[in-house]
PDB file of C-alpha atoms in Angstrom:
ATOM      1  CA  UNK A 206       0.000   0.000   0.000  1.00 42.00           C
ATOM      2  CA  UNK A 207       1.288   3.440  -0.863  1.00 42.00           C
ATOM      3  CA  UNK A 208      -0.057   4.846   2.418  1.00 45.00           C
ATOM      4  CA  UNK A 209      -2.572   4.115   5.146  1.00 47.00           C
ATOM      5  CA  UNK A 210      -4.707   6.925   3.751  1.00 49.00           C
ATOM      6  CA  UNK A 211      -5.398   4.795   0.692  1.00 67.00           C
ATOM      7  CA  UNK A 212      -6.632   1.740   2.591  1.00 73.00           C
ATOM      8  CA  UNK A 213      -9.811   0.322   1.119  1.00 83.00           C
ATOM      9  CA  UNK A 214     -12.485  -1.979   2.491  1.00 87.00           C
ATOM     10  CA  UNK A 215     -10.676  -4.823   0.754  1.00 88.00           C
ATOM     11  CA  UNK A 216      -7.411  -4.196   2.630  1.00 89.00           C
ATOM     12  CA  UNK A 217      -9.331  -4.066   5.914  1.00 90.00           C
ATOM     13  CA  UNK A 218     -10.955  -7.387   5.011  1.00 92.00           C
ATOM     14  CA  UNK A 219      -7.499  -8.881   4.342  1.00 93.00           C
ATOM     15  CA  UNK A 220      -6.312  -7.695   7.771  1.00 92.00           C
ATOM     16  CA  UNK A 221      -9.356  -9.318   9.387  1.00 92.00           C
ATOM     17  CA  UNK A 222      -8.518 -12.590   7.626  1.00 93.00           C
ATOM     18  CA  UNK A 223      -4.888 -12.321   8.740  1.00 93.00           C
ATOM     19  CA  UNK A 224      -5.994 -11.727  12.337  1.00 92.00           C
ATOM     20  CA  UNK A 225      -8.203 -14.827  12.249  1.00 92.00           C
ATOM     21  CA  UNK A 226      -5.394 -16.946  10.764  1.00 92.00           C
ATOM     22  CA  UNK A 227      -3.010 -15.845  13.516  1.00 92.00           C
ATOM     23  CA  UNK A 228      -5.524 -16.494  16.285  1.00 91.00           C
ATOM     24  CA  UNK A 229      -6.466 -19.907  14.844  1.00 92.00           C
ATOM     25  CA  UNK A 230      -2.796 -20.868  14.479  1.00 90.00           C
ATOM     26  CA  UNK A 231      -2.699 -21.468  10.742  1.00 89.00           C
ATOM     27  CA  UNK A 232      -4.546 -21.651   7.437  1.00 90.00           C
ATOM     28  CA  UNK A 233      -6.153 -25.065   7.913  1.00 88.00           C
ATOM     29  CA  UNK A 234      -7.483 -24.259  11.356  1.00 90.00           C
ATOM     30  CA  UNK A 235      -8.906 -20.943  10.063  1.00 90.00           C
ATOM     31  CA  UNK A 236     -10.957 -22.583   7.283  1.00 91.00           C
ATOM     32  CA  UNK A 237     -13.964 -23.333   9.493  1.00 89.00           C
ATOM     33  CA  UNK A 238     -13.912 -19.971  11.265  1.00 89.00           C
ATOM     34  CA  UNK A 239     -13.648 -17.973   8.033  1.00 90.00           C
ATOM     35  CA  UNK A 240     -15.918 -20.236   5.998  1.00 91.00           C
ATOM     36  CA  UNK A 241     -13.546 -20.260   3.021  1.00 92.00           C
ATOM     37  CA  UNK A 242     -11.073 -22.830   1.668  1.00 92.00           C
ATOM     38  CA  UNK A 243      -7.397 -23.086   2.560  1.00 90.00           C
ATOM     39  CA  UNK A 244      -6.457 -22.125  -0.995  1.00 92.00           C
ATOM     40  CA  UNK A 245      -8.639 -18.993  -0.791  1.00 93.00           C
ATOM     41  CA  UNK A 246      -7.023 -18.056   2.528  1.00 92.00           C
ATOM     42  CA  UNK A 247      -3.596 -18.556   0.984  1.00 90.00           C
ATOM     43  CA  UNK A 248      -4.541 -16.288  -1.927  1.00 93.00           C
ATOM     44  CA  UNK A 249      -5.779 -13.578   0.434  1.00 93.00           C
ATOM     45  CA  UNK A 250      -2.578 -13.767   2.452  1.00 91.00           C
ATOM     46  CA  UNK A 251      -0.505 -13.473  -0.725  1.00 92.00           C
ATOM     47  CA  UNK A 252      -2.555 -10.401  -1.684  1.00 91.00           C
ATOM     48  CA  UNK A 253      -1.966  -8.796   1.724  1.00 91.00           C
ATOM     49  CA  UNK A 254       1.768  -9.507   1.660  1.00 89.00           C
ATOM     50  CA  UNK A 255       1.974  -8.085  -1.852  1.00 88.00           C
ATOM     51  CA  UNK A 256       0.222  -4.901  -0.799  1.00 87.00           C
ATOM     52  CA  UNK A 257       2.364  -4.492   2.323  1.00 88.00           C
ATOM     53  CA  UNK A 258       5.631  -5.386   0.589  1.00 87.00           C
ATOM     54  CA  UNK A 259       6.907  -8.046   3.006  1.00 86.00           C
ATOM     55  CA  UNK A 260       6.245 -11.566   4.244  1.00 91.00           C
ATOM     56  CA  UNK A 261       3.958 -11.964   7.256  1.00 91.00           C
ATOM     57  CA  UNK A 262       4.314 -15.631   8.116  1.00 90.00           C
ATOM     58  CA  UNK A 263       6.084 -18.890   7.455  1.00 86.00           C
ATOM     59  CA  UNK A 264       3.848 -21.759   6.376  1.00 80.00           C
ATOM     60  CA  UNK A 265       4.627 -25.269   5.240  1.00 73.00           C
ATOM     61  CA  UNK A 266       5.869 -28.508   6.716  1.00 72.00           C
ATOM     62  CA  UNK A 267       7.591 -26.665   9.519  1.00 69.00           C
ATOM     63  CA  UNK A 268       4.213 -25.322  10.670  1.00 81.00           C
ATOM     64  CA  UNK A 269       2.777 -21.833  10.879  1.00 87.00           C
ATOM     65  CA  UNK A 270       4.752 -18.966  12.443  1.00 90.00           C
ATOM     66  CA  UNK A 271       4.821 -15.185  12.154  1.00 91.00           C
ATOM     67  CA  UNK A 272       7.745 -13.212  10.853  1.00 92.00           C
ATOM     68  CA  UNK A 273       8.883 -10.197  12.864  1.00 92.00           C
ATOM     69  CA  UNK A 274       7.013  -7.982  10.424  1.00 92.00           C
ATOM     70  CA  UNK A 275       3.963 -10.241  10.789  1.00 90.00           C
ATOM     71  CA  UNK A 276       3.981  -9.755  14.547  1.00 93.00           C
ATOM     72  CA  UNK A 277       4.094  -5.985  14.083  1.00 93.00           C
ATOM     73  CA  UNK A 278       1.292  -6.061  11.498  1.00 92.00           C
ATOM     74  CA  UNK A 279      -0.832  -8.261  13.764  1.00 92.00           C
ATOM     75  CA  UNK A 280      -0.562  -5.751  16.621  1.00 93.00           C
ATOM     76  CA  UNK A 281      -1.171  -2.822  14.282  1.00 92.00           C
ATOM     77  CA  UNK A 282      -4.146  -4.669  12.822  1.00 90.00           C
ATOM     78  CA  UNK A 283      -5.629  -5.143  16.300  1.00 90.00           C
ATOM     79  CA  UNK A 284      -5.303  -1.398  16.908  1.00 91.00           C
ATOM     80  CA  UNK A 285      -6.942  -0.625  13.553  1.00 89.00           C
ATOM     81  CA  UNK A 286      -9.870  -3.037  13.967  1.00 89.00           C
ATOM     82  CA  UNK A 287     -10.493  -1.895  17.550  1.00 85.00           C
ATOM     83  CA  UNK A 288     -10.553   1.717  16.363  1.00 87.00           C
ATOM     84  CA  UNK A 289     -13.035   0.802  13.630  1.00 85.00           C
ATOM     85  CA  UNK A 290     -15.321  -0.921  16.138  1.00 82.00           C
ATOM     86  CA  UNK A 291     -15.085   2.074  18.469  1.00 80.00           C
ATOM     87  CA  UNK A 292     -15.961   4.404  15.603  1.00 82.00           C
ATOM     88  CA  UNK A 293     -18.936   2.242  14.627  1.00 79.00           C
ATOM     89  CA  UNK A 294     -20.149   2.160  18.233  1.00 69.00           C
ATOM     90  CA  UNK A 295     -19.797   5.933  18.545  1.00 70.00           C
ATOM     91  CA  UNK A 296     -21.770   6.491  15.338  1.00 75.00           C
ATOM     92  CA  UNK A 297     -24.492   4.095  16.468  1.00 68.00           C
ATOM     93  CA  UNK A 298     -24.641   5.915  19.812  1.00 63.00           C
ATOM     94  CA  UNK A 299     -25.180   9.200  17.956  1.00 67.00           C
ATOM     95  CA  UNK A 300     -28.144   7.666  16.156  1.00 70.00           C
ATOM     96  CA  UNK A 301     -29.585   6.377  19.398  1.00 73.00           C
ATOM     97  CA  UNK A 302     -29.001   9.537  21.466  1.00 82.00           C
ATOM     98  CA  UNK A 303     -30.401  12.891  20.345  1.00 87.00           C
ATOM     99  CA  UNK A 304     -28.875  16.001  21.898  1.00 87.00           C
ATOM    100  CA  UNK A 305     -29.890  19.637  21.678  1.00 91.00           C
ATOM    101  CA  UNK A 306     -32.879  21.956  22.058  1.00 94.00           C
ATOM    102  CA  UNK A 307     -36.322  22.211  20.505  1.00 95.00           C
ATOM    103  CA  UNK A 308     -38.189  25.526  20.473  1.00 95.00           C
ATOM    104  CA  UNK A 309     -41.801  24.893  19.514  1.00 96.00           C
ATOM    105  CA  UNK A 310     -44.578  27.455  19.219  1.00 96.00           C
ATOM    106  CA  UNK A 311     -48.170  26.309  19.747  1.00 95.00           C
ATOM    107  CA  UNK A 312     -51.421  28.237  19.511  1.00 90.00           C
ATOM    108  CA  UNK A 313     -53.724  28.218  22.526  1.00 78.00           C
ATOM    109  CA  UNK A 314     -56.076  25.447  23.684  1.00 78.00           C
ATOM    110  CA  UNK A 315     -54.648  22.483  21.759  1.00 85.00           C
ATOM    111  CA  UNK A 316     -53.570  20.336  24.706  1.00 83.00           C
ATOM    112  CA  UNK A 317     -57.067  18.817  25.057  1.00 84.00           C
ATOM    113  CA  UNK A 318     -57.259  17.605  21.471  1.00 83.00           C
ATOM    114  CA  UNK A 319     -57.943  13.846  21.363  1.00 80.00           C
ATOM    115  CA  UNK A 320     -55.392  13.446  18.543  1.00 81.00           C
ATOM    116  CA  UNK A 321     -52.264  13.997  20.647  1.00 86.00           C
ATOM    117  CA  UNK A 322     -49.656  13.909  17.870  1.00 91.00           C
ATOM    118  CA  UNK A 323     -47.589  16.742  19.349  1.00 94.00           C
ATOM    119  CA  UNK A 324     -47.741  15.323  22.883  1.00 93.00           C
ATOM    120  CA  UNK A 325     -46.745  11.861  21.662  1.00 93.00           C
ATOM    121  CA  UNK A 326     -43.801  13.253  19.682  1.00 94.00           C
ATOM    122  CA  UNK A 327     -42.612  15.286  22.688  1.00 94.00           C
ATOM    123  CA  UNK A 328     -42.858  12.123  24.798  1.00 94.00           C
ATOM    124  CA  UNK A 329     -40.533  10.299  22.397  1.00 93.00           C
ATOM    125  CA  UNK A 330     -38.099  13.221  22.202  1.00 93.00           C
ATOM    126  CA  UNK A 331     -37.855  13.575  25.994  1.00 93.00           C
ATOM    127  CA  UNK A 332     -37.149   9.869  26.585  1.00 92.00           C
ATOM    128  CA  UNK A 333     -34.313   9.117  29.072  1.00 91.00           C
ATOM    129  CA  UNK A 334     -31.908   7.998  26.328  1.00 87.00           C
ATOM    130  CA  UNK A 335     -32.033  11.445  24.726  1.00 89.00           C
ATOM    131  CA  UNK A 336     -30.605  14.740  25.973  1.00 88.00           C
ATOM    132  CA  UNK A 337     -33.080  17.253  24.611  1.00 92.00           C
ATOM    133  CA  UNK A 338     -34.215  20.473  26.297  1.00 94.00           C
ATOM    134  CA  UNK A 339     -37.773  21.404  25.315  1.00 95.00           C
ATOM    135  CA  UNK A 340     -39.003  25.006  25.178  1.00 94.00           C
ATOM    136  CA  UNK A 341     -42.733  25.469  24.499  1.00 95.00           C
ATOM    137  CA  UNK A 342     -44.049  28.917  23.580  1.00 94.00           C
ATOM    138  CA  UNK A 343     -47.842  29.378  23.756  1.00 92.00           C
ATOM    139  CA  UNK A 344     -48.571  32.275  21.403  1.00 91.00           C
ATOM    140  CA  UNK A 345     -51.175  33.505  18.888  1.00 90.00           C
ATOM    141  CA  UNK A 346     -50.806  31.884  15.477  1.00 92.00           C
ATOM    142  CA  UNK A 347     -49.382  35.007  13.800  1.00 92.00           C
ATOM    143  CA  UNK A 348     -46.658  35.188  16.488  1.00 94.00           C
ATOM    144  CA  UNK A 349     -45.859  31.501  15.980  1.00 96.00           C
ATOM    145  CA  UNK A 350     -45.584  32.027  12.221  1.00 96.00           C
ATOM    146  CA  UNK A 351     -43.238  35.002  12.702  1.00 95.00           C
ATOM    147  CA  UNK A 352     -41.148  33.016  15.177  1.00 95.00           C
ATOM    148  CA  UNK A 353     -40.643  30.158  12.734  1.00 96.00           C
ATOM    149  CA  UNK A 354     -39.863  32.536   9.869  1.00 95.00           C
ATOM    150  CA  UNK A 355     -37.201  34.465  11.818  1.00 93.00           C
ATOM    151  CA  UNK A 356     -35.671  31.312  13.315  1.00 91.00           C
ATOM    152  CA  UNK A 357     -36.693  32.046  16.904  1.00 92.00           C
ATOM    153  CA  UNK A 358     -38.791  28.867  16.796  1.00 95.00           C
ATOM    154  CA  UNK A 359     -37.762  25.577  15.186  1.00 95.00           C
ATOM    155  CA  UNK A 360     -41.343  24.427  14.556  1.00 97.00           C
ATOM    156  CA  UNK A 361     -44.865  25.713  15.110  1.00 97.00           C
ATOM    157  CA  UNK A 362     -48.406  24.366  15.327  1.00 96.00           C
ATOM    158  CA  UNK A 363     -50.996  26.706  13.797  1.00 95.00           C
ATOM    159  CA  UNK A 364     -54.252  26.693  11.824  1.00 95.00           C
ATOM    160  CA  UNK A 365     -53.685  26.327   8.082  1.00 95.00           C
ATOM    161  CA  UNK A 366     -54.723  29.940   7.432  1.00 93.00           C
ATOM    162  CA  UNK A 367     -52.752  32.613   5.531  1.00 90.00           C
ATOM    163  CA  UNK A 368     -49.448  30.706   5.655  1.00 95.00           C
ATOM    164  CA  UNK A 369     -46.451  32.320   3.893  1.00 95.00           C
ATOM    165  CA  UNK A 370     -44.987  30.357   0.972  1.00 94.00           C
ATOM    166  CA  UNK A 371     -41.609  30.303   2.745  1.00 94.00           C
ATOM    167  CA  UNK A 372     -43.016  27.803   5.250  1.00 97.00           C
ATOM    168  CA  UNK A 373     -43.451  24.064   4.844  1.00 96.00           C
ATOM    169  CA  UNK A 374     -46.689  22.748   6.347  1.00 96.00           C
ATOM    170  CA  UNK A 375     -47.412  19.177   7.476  1.00 95.00           C
ATOM    171  CA  UNK A 376     -51.047  18.356   8.226  1.00 95.00           C
ATOM    172  CA  UNK A 377     -51.628  17.225  11.818  1.00 94.00           C
ATOM    173  CA  UNK A 378     -55.393  16.995  12.313  1.00 92.00           C
ATOM    174  CA  UNK A 379     -58.728  18.709  11.688  1.00 94.00           C
ATOM    175  CA  UNK A 380     -60.316  20.406  14.688  1.00 94.00           C
ATOM    176  CA  UNK A 381     -64.161  20.334  14.709  1.00 96.00           C
ATOM    177  CA  UNK A 382     -65.971  23.373  16.118  1.00 97.00           C
ATOM    178  CA  UNK A 383     -69.634  23.817  17.028  1.00 97.00           C
ATOM    179  CA  UNK A 384     -71.890  26.679  18.071  1.00 98.00           C
ATOM    180  CA  UNK A 385     -72.432  26.763  21.845  1.00 98.00           C
ATOM    181  CA  UNK A 386     -74.555  28.501  24.428  1.00 98.00           C
ATOM    182  CA  UNK A 387     -74.358  28.261  28.218  1.00 98.00           C
ATOM    183  CA  UNK A 388     -76.854  27.417  30.941  1.00 97.00           C
ATOM    184  CA  UNK A 389     -79.090  30.413  31.510  1.00 95.00           C
ATOM    185  CA  UNK A 390     -79.147  31.379  27.833  1.00 97.00           C
ATOM    186  CA  UNK A 391     -82.647  31.403  26.239  1.00 95.00           C
ATOM    187  CA  UNK A 392     -81.557  28.752  23.705  1.00 96.00           C
ATOM    188  CA  UNK A 393     -80.105  26.345  26.266  1.00 96.00           C
ATOM    189  CA  UNK A 394     -83.376  24.477  26.795  1.00 94.00           C
ATOM    190  CA  UNK A 395     -84.634  24.765  23.191  1.00 92.00           C
ATOM    191  CA  UNK A 396     -85.042  21.568  21.163  1.00 90.00           C
ATOM    192  CA  UNK A 397     -82.904  21.448  18.014  1.00 88.00           C
ATOM    193  CA  UNK A 398     -85.876  20.051  16.088  1.00 86.00           C
ATOM    194  CA  UNK A 399     -87.783  23.314  16.460  1.00 85.00           C
ATOM    195  CA  UNK A 400     -84.757  25.624  16.429  1.00 87.00           C
ATOM    196  CA  UNK A 401     -84.144  27.298  13.060  1.00 89.00           C
ATOM    197  CA  UNK A 402     -81.203  29.246  11.676  1.00 88.00           C
ATOM    198  CA  UNK A 403     -83.302  32.386  11.885  1.00 91.00           C
ATOM    199  CA  UNK A 404     -83.922  31.759  15.581  1.00 90.00           C
ATOM    200  CA  UNK A 405     -80.193  31.380  16.211  1.00 94.00           C
ATOM    201  CA  UNK A 406     -79.349  34.517  14.223  1.00 93.00           C
ATOM    202  CA  UNK A 407     -81.499  36.661  16.534  1.00 94.00           C
ATOM    203  CA  UNK A 408     -79.193  36.112  19.514  1.00 97.00           C
ATOM    204  CA  UNK A 409     -76.004  38.024  20.301  1.00 98.00           C
ATOM    205  CA  UNK A 410     -72.956  36.149  19.059  1.00 98.00           C
ATOM    206  CA  UNK A 411     -69.179  36.391  19.338  1.00 98.00           C
ATOM    207  CA  UNK A 412     -66.918  37.492  16.499  1.00 97.00           C
ATOM    208  CA  UNK A 413     -63.408  35.935  16.544  1.00 95.00           C
ATOM    209  CA  UNK A 414     -60.400  38.225  16.122  1.00 93.00           C
ATOM    210  CA  UNK A 415     -58.063  35.345  15.258  1.00 88.00           C
ATOM    211  CA  UNK A 416     -57.328  33.750  11.866  1.00 86.00           C
ATOM    212  CA  UNK A 417     -59.976  31.389  10.524  1.00 92.00           C
ATOM    213  CA  UNK A 418     -60.458  29.625   7.176  1.00 93.00           C
ATOM    214  CA  UNK A 419     -63.168  30.804   4.763  1.00 94.00           C
ATOM    215  CA  UNK A 420     -65.670  28.135   5.841  1.00 94.00           C
ATOM    216  CA  UNK A 421     -65.420  29.261   9.457  1.00 95.00           C
ATOM    217  CA  UNK A 422     -65.789  32.940   8.543  1.00 95.00           C
ATOM    218  CA  UNK A 423     -68.920  32.164   6.568  1.00 95.00           C
ATOM    219  CA  UNK A 424     -70.409  30.363   9.587  1.00 95.00           C
ATOM    220  CA  UNK A 425     -69.931  33.544  11.659  1.00 96.00           C
ATOM    221  CA  UNK A 426     -71.235  35.920   8.986  1.00 95.00           C
ATOM    222  CA  UNK A 427     -74.823  34.728   9.400  1.00 94.00           C
ATOM    223  CA  UNK A 428     -74.813  35.425  13.149  1.00 96.00           C
ATOM    224  CA  UNK A 429     -75.612  38.617  15.022  1.00 96.00           C
ATOM    225  CA  UNK A 430     -72.064  39.552  16.047  1.00 97.00           C
ATOM    226  CA  UNK A 431     -72.165  41.874  19.072  1.00 97.00           C
ATOM    227  CA  UNK A 432     -68.971  40.940  20.936  1.00 97.00           C
ATOM    228  CA  UNK A 433     -65.491  39.801  19.978  1.00 97.00           C
ATOM    229  CA  UNK A 434     -62.710  37.633  21.388  1.00 96.00           C
ATOM    230  CA  UNK A 435     -58.999  37.531  20.626  1.00 92.00           C
ATOM    231  CA  UNK A 436     -58.797  33.761  21.223  1.00 91.00           C
ATOM    232  CA  UNK A 437     -60.903  30.691  21.995  1.00 92.00           C
ATOM    233  CA  UNK A 438     -60.516  31.100  25.771  1.00 93.00           C
ATOM    234  CA  UNK A 439     -61.935  34.602  25.479  1.00 95.00           C
ATOM    235  CA  UNK A 440     -64.887  33.224  23.506  1.00 96.00           C
ATOM    236  CA  UNK A 441     -65.487  30.647  26.252  1.00 97.00           C
ATOM    237  CA  UNK A 442     -65.576  33.420  28.888  1.00 97.00           C
ATOM    238  CA  UNK A 443     -68.279  35.255  26.937  1.00 98.00           C
ATOM    239  CA  UNK A 444     -70.338  32.128  26.243  1.00 98.00           C
ATOM    240  CA  UNK A 445     -70.301  31.190  29.942  1.00 98.00           C
ATOM    241  CA  UNK A 446     -71.957  34.503  30.818  1.00 98.00           C
ATOM    242  CA  UNK A 447     -75.148  33.093  29.344  1.00 97.00           C
ATOM    243  CA  UNK A 448     -75.516  36.242  27.224  1.00 97.00           C
ATOM    244  CA  UNK A 449     -73.775  35.154  24.029  1.00 98.00           C
ATOM    245  CA  UNK A 450     -73.541  32.242  21.628  1.00 98.00           C
ATOM    246  CA  UNK A 451     -70.278  31.418  19.923  1.00 98.00           C
ATOM    247  CA  UNK A 452     -68.214  28.783  18.192  1.00 98.00           C
ATOM    248  CA  UNK A 453     -65.737  26.713  20.181  1.00 97.00           C
ATOM    249  CA  UNK A 454     -63.623  23.671  19.311  1.00 96.00           C
ATOM    250  CA  UNK A 455     -65.424  20.535  20.503  1.00 96.00           C
ATOM    251  CA  UNK A 456     -62.518  19.489  22.713  1.00 94.00           C
ATOM    252  CA  UNK A 457     -62.367  22.924  24.390  1.00 95.00           C
ATOM    253  CA  UNK A 458     -66.090  22.956  25.211  1.00 97.00           C
ATOM    254  CA  UNK A 459     -66.144  19.290  26.336  1.00 96.00           C
ATOM    255  CA  UNK A 460     -65.448  20.047  30.016  1.00 96.00           C
ATOM    256  CA  UNK A 461     -68.384  22.455  30.305  1.00 97.00           C
ATOM    257  CA  UNK A 462     -70.681  20.220  28.276  1.00 97.00           C
ATOM    258  CA  UNK A 463     -69.884  17.313  30.615  1.00 97.00           C
ATOM    259  CA  UNK A 464     -70.668  19.557  33.620  1.00 97.00           C
ATOM    260  CA  UNK A 465     -74.023  20.611  32.140  1.00 97.00           C
ATOM    261  CA  UNK A 466     -72.874  24.216  31.726  1.00 97.00           C
ATOM    262  CA  UNK A 467     -72.829  24.336  27.899  1.00 98.00           C
ATOM    263  CA  UNK A 468     -74.580  22.711  24.981  1.00 97.00           C
ATOM    264  CA  UNK A 469     -74.012  22.695  21.227  1.00 97.00           C
ATOM    265  CA  UNK A 470     -76.719  24.193  19.041  1.00 96.00           C
ATOM    266  CA  UNK A 471     -78.007  22.589  15.838  1.00 92.00           C
ATOM    267  CA  UNK A 472     -74.902  20.430  15.354  1.00 92.00           C
ATOM    268  CA  UNK A 473     -76.061  19.269  11.906  1.00 90.00           C
ATOM    269  CA  UNK A 474     -75.685  22.752  10.451  1.00 92.00           C
ATOM    270  CA  UNK A 475     -73.720  24.890  12.915  1.00 95.00           C
ATOM    271  CA  UNK A 476     -70.224  23.472  12.593  1.00 96.00           C
ATOM    272  CA  UNK A 477     -66.940  23.720  10.711  1.00 97.00           C
ATOM    273  CA  UNK A 478     -63.476  22.134  10.814  1.00 96.00           C
ATOM    274  CA  UNK A 479     -60.110  23.872  11.048  1.00 95.00           C
ATOM    275  CA  UNK A 480     -57.040  22.053   9.697  1.00 95.00           C
ATOM    276  CA  UNK A 481     -53.993  22.380  11.950  1.00 95.00           C
ATOM    277  CA  UNK A 482     -50.490  22.009  10.555  1.00 96.00           C
ATOM    278  CA  UNK A 483     -46.929  21.740  11.777  1.00 97.00           C
ATOM    279  CA  UNK A 484     -44.812  24.450  10.161  1.00 97.00           C
ATOM    280  CA  UNK A 485     -41.068  24.685   9.498  1.00 97.00           C
ATOM    281  CA  UNK A 486     -39.009  26.876   7.210  1.00 95.00           C
ATOM    282  CA  UNK A 487     -38.414  25.497   3.715  1.00 93.00           C
ATOM    283  CA  UNK A 488     -34.762  26.568   3.925  1.00 92.00           C
ATOM    284  CA  UNK A 489     -34.101  25.422   7.490  1.00 91.00           C
ATOM    285  CA  UNK A 490     -30.674  24.033   8.302  1.00 87.00           C
ATOM    286  CA  UNK A 491     -30.288  20.317   9.119  1.00 87.00           C
ATOM    287  CA  UNK A 492     -31.017  19.735  12.800  1.00 91.00           C
ATOM    288  CA  UNK A 493     -31.117  16.265  14.351  1.00 88.00           C
ATOM    289  CA  UNK A 494     -33.535  17.319  17.102  1.00 92.00           C
ATOM    290  CA  UNK A 495     -35.999  18.861  14.652  1.00 94.00           C
ATOM    291  CA  UNK A 496     -35.623  15.946  12.226  1.00 92.00           C
ATOM    292  CA  UNK A 497     -36.321  13.488  15.049  1.00 92.00           C
ATOM    293  CA  UNK A 498     -39.371  15.482  16.192  1.00 95.00           C
ATOM    294  CA  UNK A 499     -40.785  15.475  12.649  1.00 95.00           C
ATOM    295  CA  UNK A 500     -40.134  11.747  12.405  1.00 92.00           C
ATOM    296  CA  UNK A 501     -41.905  11.117  15.718  1.00 93.00           C
ATOM    297  CA  UNK A 502     -44.839  13.294  14.585  1.00 93.00           C
ATOM    298  CA  UNK A 503     -45.158  11.236  11.406  1.00 87.00           C
ATOM    299  CA  UNK A 504     -45.173   7.930  13.279  1.00 83.00           C
ATOM    300  CA  UNK A 505     -47.522   9.015  16.108  1.00 72.00           C
TER     301      UNK A 505
END
């Protein structure tokens, strides 16, 4: 070999064969261990000696023995093969252990969603074998979008509304919303069978000041909008007064429905779905933590 820098996989294989021959005490004894014939072993040894430029062993009627150079090559080969195994183990450890930080921005009131893709992915990422520090930022969707675009956030979870083309969006789930009123509201005890759209439109309703898709906006346009809310929690506050009706995600309203404090109105007609997506920058730099999180999201 001209230099160690030019060693190929084939030369490493020859050194492995040489190591086995030495440890077995000869060509014949190494046949079973290597699974190749004595003549093939002999050919490999000739190839190795030719590449190194000197004889490694004596073989023949006098038995098998190493030359002085062979002894040196055997020891050097042990060092090389041990280093290769250490390198392989270190690389495998890198694949198994994820280190770093994840900054994720999430819009409000998503933790109660039945489809817990984000929670499941965070569970995987925070497993004991990993060394990941998680930073969750609960912010309005426009703030999450800005954070991802300027690099302050690695990923974000937002409604699929007015997304810049510089962002890559992965669909997570659709969030169903219904029109609700609270106990004490005139419609709370009304039967849906006799309740018409015109009846509903006569009552004060809540206008959302947060991004919504066209379908959701159209559902609000037919209502008598006399109050507004900057987020879904604000809408819930107003609904619970018993003075207003308003749309809420089903999973957000579930706790009050179960307690008998809210009910959905005319669920066959008064509903819409909002698609939620996971956003990253199209031109983001490779990041093992982010890549792992996206992989866990996909498999959850």
